Coordinates of C-alpha atoms and ligand atoms in Angstrom, one line a residue:
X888 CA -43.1 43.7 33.7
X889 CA -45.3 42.3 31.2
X890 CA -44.7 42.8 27.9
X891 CA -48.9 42.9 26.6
X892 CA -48.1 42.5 23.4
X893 CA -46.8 38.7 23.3
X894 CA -48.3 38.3 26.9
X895 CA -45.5 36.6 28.2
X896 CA -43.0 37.6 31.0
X897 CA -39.9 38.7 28.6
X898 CA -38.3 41.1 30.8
X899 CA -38.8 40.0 34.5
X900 CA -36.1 37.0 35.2
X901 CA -33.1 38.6 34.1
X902 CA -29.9 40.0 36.5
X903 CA -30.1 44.1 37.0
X904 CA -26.9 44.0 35.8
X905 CA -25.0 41.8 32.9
X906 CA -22.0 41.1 32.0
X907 CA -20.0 39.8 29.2
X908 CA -16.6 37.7 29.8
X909 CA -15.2 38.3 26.5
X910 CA -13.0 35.0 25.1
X911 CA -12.2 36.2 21.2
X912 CA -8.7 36.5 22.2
X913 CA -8.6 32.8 24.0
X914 CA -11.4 30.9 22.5
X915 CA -11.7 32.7 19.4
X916 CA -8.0 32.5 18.5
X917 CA -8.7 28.6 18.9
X918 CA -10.3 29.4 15.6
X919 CA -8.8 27.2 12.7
X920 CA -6.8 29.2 10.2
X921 CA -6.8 32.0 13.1
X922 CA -3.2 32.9 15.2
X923 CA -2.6 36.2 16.1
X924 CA 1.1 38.1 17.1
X925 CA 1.5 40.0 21.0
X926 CA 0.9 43.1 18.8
X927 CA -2.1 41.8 17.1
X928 CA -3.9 40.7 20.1
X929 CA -3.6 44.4 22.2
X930 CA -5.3 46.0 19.5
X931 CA -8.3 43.7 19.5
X932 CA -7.8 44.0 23.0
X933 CA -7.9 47.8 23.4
X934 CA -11.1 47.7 21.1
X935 CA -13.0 45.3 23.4
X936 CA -12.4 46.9 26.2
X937 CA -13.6 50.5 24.6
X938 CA -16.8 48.4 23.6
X939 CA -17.1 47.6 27.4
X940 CA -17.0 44.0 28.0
X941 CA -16.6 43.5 32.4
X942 CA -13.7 40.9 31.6
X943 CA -11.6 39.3 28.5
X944 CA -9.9 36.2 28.2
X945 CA -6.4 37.1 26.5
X946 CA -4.9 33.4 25.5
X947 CA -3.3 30.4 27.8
X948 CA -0.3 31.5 29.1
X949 CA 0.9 28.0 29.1
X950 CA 0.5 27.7 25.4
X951 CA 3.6 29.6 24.4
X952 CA 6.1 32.0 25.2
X953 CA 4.4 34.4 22.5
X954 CA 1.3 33.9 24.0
X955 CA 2.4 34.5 27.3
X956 CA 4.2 37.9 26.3
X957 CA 0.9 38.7 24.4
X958 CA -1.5 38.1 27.9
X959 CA 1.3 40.4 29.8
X960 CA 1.5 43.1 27.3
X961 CA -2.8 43.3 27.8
X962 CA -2.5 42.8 31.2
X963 CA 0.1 45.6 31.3
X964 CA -2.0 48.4 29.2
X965 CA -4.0 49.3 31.9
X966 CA -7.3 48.2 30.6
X967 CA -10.6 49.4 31.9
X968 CA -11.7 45.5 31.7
X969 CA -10.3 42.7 34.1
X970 CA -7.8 40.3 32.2
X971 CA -8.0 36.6 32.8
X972 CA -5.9 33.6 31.0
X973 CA -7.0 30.2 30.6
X974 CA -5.2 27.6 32.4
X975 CA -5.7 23.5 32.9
X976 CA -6.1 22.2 36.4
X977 CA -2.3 21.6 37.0
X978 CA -0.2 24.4 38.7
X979 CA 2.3 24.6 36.0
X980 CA -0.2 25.9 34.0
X981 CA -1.1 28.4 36.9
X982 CA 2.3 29.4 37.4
X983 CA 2.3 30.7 33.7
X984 CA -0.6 32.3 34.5
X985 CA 1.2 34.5 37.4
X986 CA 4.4 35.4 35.0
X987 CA 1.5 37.7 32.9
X988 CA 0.2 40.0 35.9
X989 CA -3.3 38.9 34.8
X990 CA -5.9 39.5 37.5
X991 CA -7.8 36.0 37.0
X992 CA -7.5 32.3 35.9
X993 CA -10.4 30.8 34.1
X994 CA -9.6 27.7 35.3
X995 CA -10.8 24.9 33.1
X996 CA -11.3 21.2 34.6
X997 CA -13.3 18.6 32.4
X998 CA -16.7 17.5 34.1
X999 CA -17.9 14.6 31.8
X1000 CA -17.3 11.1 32.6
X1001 CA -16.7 10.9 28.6
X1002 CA -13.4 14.0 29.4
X1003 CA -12.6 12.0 31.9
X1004 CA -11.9 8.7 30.5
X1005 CA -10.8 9.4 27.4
X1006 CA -9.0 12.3 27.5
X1007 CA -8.0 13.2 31.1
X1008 CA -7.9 9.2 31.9
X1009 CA -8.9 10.5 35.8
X1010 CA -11.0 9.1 37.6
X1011 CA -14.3 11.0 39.5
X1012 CA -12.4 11.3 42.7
X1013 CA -8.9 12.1 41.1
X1014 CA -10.9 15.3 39.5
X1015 CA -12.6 16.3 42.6
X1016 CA -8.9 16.6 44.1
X1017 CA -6.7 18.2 41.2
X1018 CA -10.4 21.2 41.1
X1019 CA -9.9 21.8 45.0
X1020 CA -5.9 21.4 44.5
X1021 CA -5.7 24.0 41.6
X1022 CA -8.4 26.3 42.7
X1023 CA -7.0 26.5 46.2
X1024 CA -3.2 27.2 45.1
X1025 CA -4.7 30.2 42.1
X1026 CA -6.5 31.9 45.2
X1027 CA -3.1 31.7 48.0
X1028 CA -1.5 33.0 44.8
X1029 CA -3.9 35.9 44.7
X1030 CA -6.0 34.9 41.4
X1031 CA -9.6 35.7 40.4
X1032 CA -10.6 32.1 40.2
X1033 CA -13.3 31.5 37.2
X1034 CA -14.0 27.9 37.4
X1035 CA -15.2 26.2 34.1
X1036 CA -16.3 22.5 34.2
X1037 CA -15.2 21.4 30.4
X1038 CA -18.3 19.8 29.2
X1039 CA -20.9 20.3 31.4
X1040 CA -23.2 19.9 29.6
X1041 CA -22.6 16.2 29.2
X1042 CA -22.1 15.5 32.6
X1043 CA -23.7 14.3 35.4
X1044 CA -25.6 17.1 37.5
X1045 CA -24.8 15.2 40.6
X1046 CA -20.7 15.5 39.8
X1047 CA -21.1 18.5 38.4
X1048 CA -22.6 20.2 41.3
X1049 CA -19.9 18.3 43.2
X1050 CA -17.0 19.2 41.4
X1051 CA -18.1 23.3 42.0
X1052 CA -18.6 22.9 45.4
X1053 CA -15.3 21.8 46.0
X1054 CA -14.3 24.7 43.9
X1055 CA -16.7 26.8 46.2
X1056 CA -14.9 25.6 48.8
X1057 CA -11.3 25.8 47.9
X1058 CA -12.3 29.4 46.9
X1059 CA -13.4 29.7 43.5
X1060 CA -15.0 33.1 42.6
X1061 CA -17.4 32.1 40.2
X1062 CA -18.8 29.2 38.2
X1063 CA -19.5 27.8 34.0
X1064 CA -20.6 25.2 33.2
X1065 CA -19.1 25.1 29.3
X1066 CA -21.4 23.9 26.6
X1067 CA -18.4 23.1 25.4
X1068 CA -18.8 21.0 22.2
X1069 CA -22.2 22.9 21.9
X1070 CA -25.2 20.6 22.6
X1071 CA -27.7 22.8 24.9
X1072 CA -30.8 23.0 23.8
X1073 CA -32.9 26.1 25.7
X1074 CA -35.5 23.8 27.8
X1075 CA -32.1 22.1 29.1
X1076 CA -30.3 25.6 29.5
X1077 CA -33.3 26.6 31.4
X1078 CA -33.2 23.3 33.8
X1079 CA -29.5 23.2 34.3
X1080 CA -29.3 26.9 35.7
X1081 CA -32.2 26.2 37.8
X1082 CA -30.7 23.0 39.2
X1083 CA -27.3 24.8 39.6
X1084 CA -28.7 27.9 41.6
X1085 CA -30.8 25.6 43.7
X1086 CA -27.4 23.8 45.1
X1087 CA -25.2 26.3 45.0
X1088 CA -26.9 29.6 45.4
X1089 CA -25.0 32.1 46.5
X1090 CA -22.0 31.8 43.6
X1091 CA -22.2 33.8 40.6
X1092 CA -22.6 31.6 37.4
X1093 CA -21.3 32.1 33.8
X1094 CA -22.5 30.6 30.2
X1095 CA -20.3 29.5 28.0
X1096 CA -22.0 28.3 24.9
X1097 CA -20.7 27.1 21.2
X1098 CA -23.0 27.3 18.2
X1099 CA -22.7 24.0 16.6
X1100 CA -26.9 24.0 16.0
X1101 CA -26.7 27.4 16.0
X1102 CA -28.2 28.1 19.6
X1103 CA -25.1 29.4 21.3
X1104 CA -27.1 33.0 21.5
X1105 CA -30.4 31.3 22.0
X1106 CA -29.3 29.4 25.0
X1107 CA -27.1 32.4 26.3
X1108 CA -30.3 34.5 27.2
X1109 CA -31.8 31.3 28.7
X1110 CA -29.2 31.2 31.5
X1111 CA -29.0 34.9 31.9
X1112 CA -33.1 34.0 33.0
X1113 CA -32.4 31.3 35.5
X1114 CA -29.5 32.6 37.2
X1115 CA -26.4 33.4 35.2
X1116 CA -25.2 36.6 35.3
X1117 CA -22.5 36.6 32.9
X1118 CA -22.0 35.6 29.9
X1119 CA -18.8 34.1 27.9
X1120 CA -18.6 35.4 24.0
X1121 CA -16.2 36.0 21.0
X1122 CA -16.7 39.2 18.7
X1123 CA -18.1 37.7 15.2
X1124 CA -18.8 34.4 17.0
X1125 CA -15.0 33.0 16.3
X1126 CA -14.5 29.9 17.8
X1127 CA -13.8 26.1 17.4
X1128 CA -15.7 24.1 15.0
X1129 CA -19.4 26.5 14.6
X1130 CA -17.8 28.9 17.2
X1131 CA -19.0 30.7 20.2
X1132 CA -21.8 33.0 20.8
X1133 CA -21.4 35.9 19.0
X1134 CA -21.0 39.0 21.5
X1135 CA -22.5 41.3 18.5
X1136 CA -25.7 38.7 18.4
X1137 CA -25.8 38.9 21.9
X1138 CA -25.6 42.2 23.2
X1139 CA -28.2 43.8 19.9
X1140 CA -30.9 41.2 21.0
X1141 CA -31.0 41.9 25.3
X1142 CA -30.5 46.1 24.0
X1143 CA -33.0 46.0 20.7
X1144 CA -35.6 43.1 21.7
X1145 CA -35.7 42.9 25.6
X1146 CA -35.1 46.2 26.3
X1147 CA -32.4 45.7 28.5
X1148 CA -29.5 48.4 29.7
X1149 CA -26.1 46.8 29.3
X1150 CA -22.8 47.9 29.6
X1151 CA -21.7 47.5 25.4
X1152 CA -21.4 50.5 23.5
X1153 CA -23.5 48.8 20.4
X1154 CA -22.9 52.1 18.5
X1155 CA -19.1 50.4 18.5
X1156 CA -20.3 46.9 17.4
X1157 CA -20.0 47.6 13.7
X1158 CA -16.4 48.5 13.4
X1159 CA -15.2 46.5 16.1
X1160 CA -16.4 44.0 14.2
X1161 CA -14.6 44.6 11.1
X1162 CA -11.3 45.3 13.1
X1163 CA -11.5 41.6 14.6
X1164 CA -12.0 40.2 11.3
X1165 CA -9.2 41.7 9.5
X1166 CA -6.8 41.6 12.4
X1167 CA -7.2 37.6 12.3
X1168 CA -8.0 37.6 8.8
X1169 CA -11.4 35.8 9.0
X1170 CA -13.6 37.0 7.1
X1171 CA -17.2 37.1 7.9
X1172 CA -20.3 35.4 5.8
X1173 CA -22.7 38.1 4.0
X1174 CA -25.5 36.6 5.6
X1175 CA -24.2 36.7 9.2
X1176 CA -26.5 38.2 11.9
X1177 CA -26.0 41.6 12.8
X1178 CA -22.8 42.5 11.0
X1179 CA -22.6 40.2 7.7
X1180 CA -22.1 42.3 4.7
X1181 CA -25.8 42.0 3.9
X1182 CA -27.4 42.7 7.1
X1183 CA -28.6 46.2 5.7
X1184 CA -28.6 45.7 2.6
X1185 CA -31.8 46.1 0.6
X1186 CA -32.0 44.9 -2.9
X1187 CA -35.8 43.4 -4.0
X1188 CA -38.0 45.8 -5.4
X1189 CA -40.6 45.3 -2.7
X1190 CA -38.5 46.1 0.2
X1191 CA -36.6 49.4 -1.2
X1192 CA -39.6 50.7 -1.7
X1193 CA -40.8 49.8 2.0
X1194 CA -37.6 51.5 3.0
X1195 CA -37.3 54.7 1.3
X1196 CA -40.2 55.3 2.9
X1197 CA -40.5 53.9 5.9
X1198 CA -37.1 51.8 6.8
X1199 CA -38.8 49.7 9.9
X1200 CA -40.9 48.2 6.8
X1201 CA -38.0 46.0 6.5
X1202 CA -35.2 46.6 9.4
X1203 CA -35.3 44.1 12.5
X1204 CA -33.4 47.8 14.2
X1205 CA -31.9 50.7 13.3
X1206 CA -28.4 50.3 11.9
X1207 CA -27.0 53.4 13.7
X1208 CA -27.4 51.3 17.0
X1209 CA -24.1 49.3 15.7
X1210 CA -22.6 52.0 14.1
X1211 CA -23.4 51.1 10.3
X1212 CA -25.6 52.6 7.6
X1213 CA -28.1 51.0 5.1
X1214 CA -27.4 50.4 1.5
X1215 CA -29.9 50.0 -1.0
X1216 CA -28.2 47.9 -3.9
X1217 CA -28.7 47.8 -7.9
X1218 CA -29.5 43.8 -8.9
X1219 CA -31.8 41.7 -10.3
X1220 CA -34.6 41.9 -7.8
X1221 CA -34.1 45.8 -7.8
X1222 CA -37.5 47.7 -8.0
X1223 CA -37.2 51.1 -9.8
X1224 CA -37.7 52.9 -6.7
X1225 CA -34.4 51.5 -5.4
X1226 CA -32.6 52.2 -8.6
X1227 CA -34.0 55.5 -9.2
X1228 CA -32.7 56.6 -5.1
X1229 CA -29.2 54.7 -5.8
X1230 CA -29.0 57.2 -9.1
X1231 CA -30.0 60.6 -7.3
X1232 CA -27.1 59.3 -4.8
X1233 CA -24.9 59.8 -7.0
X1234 CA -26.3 63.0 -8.3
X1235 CA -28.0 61.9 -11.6
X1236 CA -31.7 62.9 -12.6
X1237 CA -33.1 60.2 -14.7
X1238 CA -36.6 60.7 -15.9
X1239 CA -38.9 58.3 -15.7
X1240 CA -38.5 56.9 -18.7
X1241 CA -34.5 56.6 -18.6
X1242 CA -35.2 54.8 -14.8
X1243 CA -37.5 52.1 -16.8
X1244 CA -34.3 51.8 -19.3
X1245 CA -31.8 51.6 -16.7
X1246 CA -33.9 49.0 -14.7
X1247 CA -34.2 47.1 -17.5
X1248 CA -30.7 46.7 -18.3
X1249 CA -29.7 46.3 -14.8
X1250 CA -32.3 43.2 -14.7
X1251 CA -30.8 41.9 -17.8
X1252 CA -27.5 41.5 -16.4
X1253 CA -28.4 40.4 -12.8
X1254 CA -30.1 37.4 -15.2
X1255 CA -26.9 36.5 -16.6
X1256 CA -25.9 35.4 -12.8
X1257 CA -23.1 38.7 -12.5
X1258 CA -23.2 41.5 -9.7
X1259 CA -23.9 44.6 -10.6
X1260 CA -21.8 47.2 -9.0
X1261 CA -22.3 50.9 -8.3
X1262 CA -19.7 51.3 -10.8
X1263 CA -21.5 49.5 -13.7
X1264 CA -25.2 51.2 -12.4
X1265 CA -23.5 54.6 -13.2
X1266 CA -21.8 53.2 -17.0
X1267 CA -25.5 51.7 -17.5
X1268 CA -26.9 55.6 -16.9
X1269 CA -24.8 57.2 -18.4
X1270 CA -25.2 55.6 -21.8
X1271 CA -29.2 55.6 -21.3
X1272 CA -29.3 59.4 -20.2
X1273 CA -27.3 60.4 -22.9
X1274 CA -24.5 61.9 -20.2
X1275 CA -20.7 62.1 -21.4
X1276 CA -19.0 59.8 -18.8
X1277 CA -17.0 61.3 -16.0
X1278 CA -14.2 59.5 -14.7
X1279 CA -12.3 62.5 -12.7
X1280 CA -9.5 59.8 -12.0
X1281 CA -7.6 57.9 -14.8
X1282 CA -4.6 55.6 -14.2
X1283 CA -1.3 56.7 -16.2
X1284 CA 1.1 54.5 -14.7
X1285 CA 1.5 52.0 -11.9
X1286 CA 4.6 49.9 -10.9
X1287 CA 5.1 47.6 -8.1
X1288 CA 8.3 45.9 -7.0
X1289 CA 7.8 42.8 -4.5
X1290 CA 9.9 39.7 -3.2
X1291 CA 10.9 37.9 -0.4
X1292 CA 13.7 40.1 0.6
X1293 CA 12.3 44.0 -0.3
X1294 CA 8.9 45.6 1.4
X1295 CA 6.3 46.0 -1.6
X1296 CA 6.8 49.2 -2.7
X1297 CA 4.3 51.1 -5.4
X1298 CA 4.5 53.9 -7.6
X1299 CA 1.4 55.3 -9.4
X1300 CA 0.9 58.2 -11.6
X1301 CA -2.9 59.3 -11.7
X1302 CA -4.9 62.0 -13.4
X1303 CA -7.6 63.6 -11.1
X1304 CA -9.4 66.2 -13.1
X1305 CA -6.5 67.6 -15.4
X1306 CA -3.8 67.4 -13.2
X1307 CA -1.3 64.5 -12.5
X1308 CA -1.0 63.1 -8.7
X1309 CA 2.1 61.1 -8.3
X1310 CA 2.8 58.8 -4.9
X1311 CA 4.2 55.7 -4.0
X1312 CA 3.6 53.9 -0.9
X1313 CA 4.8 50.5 1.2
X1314 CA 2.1 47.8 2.1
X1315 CA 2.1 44.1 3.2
X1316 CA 2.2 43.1 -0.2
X1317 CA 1.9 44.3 -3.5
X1318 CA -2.0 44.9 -3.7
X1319 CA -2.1 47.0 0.0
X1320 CA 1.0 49.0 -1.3
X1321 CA -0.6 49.9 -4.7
X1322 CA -4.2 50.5 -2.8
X1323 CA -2.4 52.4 -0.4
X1324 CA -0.5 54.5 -3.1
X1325 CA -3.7 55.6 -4.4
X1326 CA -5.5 56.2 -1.3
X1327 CA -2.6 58.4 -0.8
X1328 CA -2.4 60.6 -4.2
X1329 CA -6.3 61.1 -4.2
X1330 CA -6.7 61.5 -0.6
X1331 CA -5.2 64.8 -1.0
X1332 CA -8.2 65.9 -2.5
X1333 CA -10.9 63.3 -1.1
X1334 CA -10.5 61.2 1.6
X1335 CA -11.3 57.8 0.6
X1336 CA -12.0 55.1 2.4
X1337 CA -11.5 51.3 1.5
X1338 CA -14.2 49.8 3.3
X1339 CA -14.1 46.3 2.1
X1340 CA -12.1 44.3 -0.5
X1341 CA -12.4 40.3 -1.7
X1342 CA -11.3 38.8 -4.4
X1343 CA -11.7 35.6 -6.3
X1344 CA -10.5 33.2 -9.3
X1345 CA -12.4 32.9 -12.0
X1346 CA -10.7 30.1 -13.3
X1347 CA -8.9 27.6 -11.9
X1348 CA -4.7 27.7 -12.9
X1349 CA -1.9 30.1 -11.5
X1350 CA -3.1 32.2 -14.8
X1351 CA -6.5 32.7 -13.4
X1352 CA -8.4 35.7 -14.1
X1353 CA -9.1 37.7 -10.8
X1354 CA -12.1 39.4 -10.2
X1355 CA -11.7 42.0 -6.9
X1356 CA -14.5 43.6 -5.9
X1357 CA -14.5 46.9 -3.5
X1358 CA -16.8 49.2 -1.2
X1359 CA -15.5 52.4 -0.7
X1360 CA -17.0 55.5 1.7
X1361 CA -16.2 59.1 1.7
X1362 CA -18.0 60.1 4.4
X1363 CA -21.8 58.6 4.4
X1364 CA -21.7 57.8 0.8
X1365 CA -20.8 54.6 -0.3
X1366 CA -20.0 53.0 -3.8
X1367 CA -19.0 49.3 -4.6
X1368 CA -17.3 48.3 -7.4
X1369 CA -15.5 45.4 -9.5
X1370 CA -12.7 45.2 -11.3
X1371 CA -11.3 42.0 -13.5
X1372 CA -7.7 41.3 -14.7
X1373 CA -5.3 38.3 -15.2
X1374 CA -3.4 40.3 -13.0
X1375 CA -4.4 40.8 -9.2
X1376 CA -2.4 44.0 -8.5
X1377 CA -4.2 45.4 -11.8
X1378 CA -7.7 44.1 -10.9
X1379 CA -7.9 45.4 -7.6
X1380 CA -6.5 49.3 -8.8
X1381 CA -9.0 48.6 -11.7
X1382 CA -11.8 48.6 -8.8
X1383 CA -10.6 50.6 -6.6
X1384 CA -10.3 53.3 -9.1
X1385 CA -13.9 53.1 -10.8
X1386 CA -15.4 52.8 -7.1
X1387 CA -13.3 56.3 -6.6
X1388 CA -15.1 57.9 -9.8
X1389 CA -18.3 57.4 -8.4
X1390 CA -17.8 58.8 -5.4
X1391 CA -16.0 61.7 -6.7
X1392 CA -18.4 62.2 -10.1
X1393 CA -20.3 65.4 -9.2
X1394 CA -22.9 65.4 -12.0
X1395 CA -24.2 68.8 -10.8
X1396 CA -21.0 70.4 -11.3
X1397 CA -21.6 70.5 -15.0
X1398 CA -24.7 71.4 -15.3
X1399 CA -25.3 75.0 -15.9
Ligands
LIG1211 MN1 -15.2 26.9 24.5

């Protein structure tokens, strides 16, 4: 099919049917600054597999013990998806493999003579051995054999096609050639697949791409057109050095862009997406593709106005696709379209002339380089419309006990309308267990939830003021919010309290 439009041949050269080989859990946790527990890995687990990817990569069993334990205890949960764990090309590594039940090996066996020398110290001939060695012993032992030639892509084609066939061979199930330290660029992509499929055509091939010029998703859907029909990715792109391709980026461009039917529930990209990064604690840029903080976020004049009334004026796709709304936010490019919908959001009715006020002084302060929260929008309004503020929550009291040898525990006495809440709650540390005591007292009345939290020094000493900023949801409303205090516990109750007043001001309510 031609796509008349563009007049080119977008939709004709890929598979009927695509799958993703999910590595977040393998080459994701290979992430700097990222190591997860057995427990921590099955729930990232169990959330990939609801999203539908054909296979994960849980760890390498040889690593560890813990990471061993953490492969069986996936393998184990009777997943939907097939579960494979890395292993080198030595049958030690193999042997860990088979302790976990998982039903596959990606088998990895360096490809370039660069690997070879100065890391493997092997020579050509040694390598061709140890592949048909390790492959061969992985199928008598029952394995789903996933053969990956570590650096392909740097290689020699004539080895490389080589080293698979004795791979073929010995048995091996399917092919990668890794881009492994990320150096594809597409017209190559397009001319290794090619060459691959013409020597070895009747073995399903994998891409495995890292995004160190940023063409890890680029040079994804280039294999998937010249034979590949699988293809390796990591949930927020995690990954060594620039990381891998993003399975998010990847699956919203085949579905939105090519049209394509795939087996990912994008509606579940969102918040699996913010499950992976706060399980490994990484969080995410606001500018990344897809899922970044900003990705549906419209603040310029210009643009909200496009949006409110028309939102293709300025959306690449719809954001219910990944299971996310859009947000138009207050700032200094704000148009007083934007600024007047943000207000009737939260149930005010400013006349024109209080809208030209407000967006003045929102302006004013987006000039003086700070953010301008939801919170601060509705102070700002209320003192230019002439309203009383509302705060239906005030803090009375809050005390949290922490140290190395007690849980964080918090107390909190709150008023909410008149009447005093009181709760106390555990957490991880003292700012979850104070969050999570308030959650608690006003989620009695409105559930609340805390969709996103950061925080950052001012200044530079152990004495340093915090500022924690906040987004909050009850249901499809949302409300961010900042809060600033030497102390962090303080700050972030500051903002997650003034981000709850705006959700839970009802403007209407008074009016008579
Ligand atoms: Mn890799």
């Amino acid at each position: 099919m031609r796509d008349r439009k563009w007049g080119i041949a977008l939709f004709s050269s890929f598979p009927k049917a695509i799958k993703f080989f999910d590595t977040t859990l393998r080459d994701g946790e290979q992430t700097p600054g990222v190591s997860l527990t057995p427990e921590k890995k099955l729930r990232i687990a169990e959330s990939l597999d609801k999203i539908g990817v054909s296979a994960m990569e849980a760890g390498f069993a040889a690593a560890s013990e813990g990471e061993l334990d953490a492969i069986k205890l996936i393998a184990e949960a009777g997943l939907r998806a097939d579960v494979y764990s890395m292993a080198r090309g030595v049958t030690n590594d193999i042997d860990a493999v088979l302790k976990t039940g998982a039903k596959g090996v990606h088998l990895v066996i360096p490809s370039s003579d660069l690997h070879l020398q100065y890391k493997l110290k092997k020579t050509r001939a040694e390598v061709l051995k140890i592949t048909e060695n390790t492959t061969q012993y992985a199928k008598d032992h029952g394995l789903v054999v996933e053969l990956s030639a570590e650096d392909a892509t740097r290689s020699e084609i004539d080895f490389l096609a080589q080293m698979f066939k004795a791979g073929v061979d010995a048995g091996a199930d399917r092919l990668c050639p890794c881009d492994t330290v990320g150096v594809l660029i597409p017209e190559q992509t397009a001319e290794l697949y090619t060459q691959l499929k013409k020597r070895l055509p009747n073995v399903p091939l994998s891409v495995h791409c890292h995004d160190d010029f940023g063409l890890a998703v680029a040079n994804s859907i280039i294999a998937l057109q010249n034979g590949a029909d699988q293809a390796h990715v990591t949930m927020n792109g995690l990954g060594e050095r620039a990381g891998n391709a993003s399975l998010e980026e990847l699956a919203v461009v085949l579905k939105a862009q090519y049209k394509l039917e795939l087996p990912i529930k994008t509606e579940l990209i969102y918040e699996t997406s913010r499950l992976v990064s706060r399980i490994t604690d990484f969080p995410l840029q606001p500018n990344k593709s897809i899922v970044g903080e900003n990705a549906f976020v419209h603040e310029s004049g210009m643009h909200t106005h496009g949006i409110l009334s028309n939102p293709s004026t300025y959306e690449p796709f719809k954001p219910e696709m990944i299971g996310r709304t859009r947000r138009i936010a207050a700032g200094k490019h704000s148009g007083s379209t934007g600024i007047r919908a943000s207000l009737v959001e939260m149930g005010l009715e400013p006349t024109d002339g209080q809208v030209k006020e407000i967006f003045l002084r929102v302006k004013s302060i987006g000039d003086k380089g700070k953010r301008v929260a939801d919170a601060d929008l509705q102070a700002i309004a209320e003192v230019v419309m002439g309203l009383p503020p509302v705060r239906p929550i005030t803090l009375e009291e809050i005390t949290v006990v922490t140290g190395n040898k007690v849980t964080s525990t918090a107390s909190v006495r709150l008023n909410l309308n008149g009447e005093t809440l009181t709760e106390a709650a555990t957490g991880v540390g003292p700012v979850d267990a104070a969050i999570t005591a308030i959650k608690k007292a006003v989620g009695i009345v409105e559930p609340i939830q805390l969709e996103n939290y950061s925080v950052k020094a001012i200044t530079g000493g152990t004495n340093a003021v915090t500022e924690v900023a906040v987004r909050l949801s009850k249901g499809d409303r949302k409300a961010t919010a900042a809060g600033v205090n030497e102390d962090i516990v303080i700050a972030s109750v500051e903002a997650m309290i003034s981000g709850m007043n705006v959700l839970m001001t009802n403007y209407n309510k008074n009016k008579k």
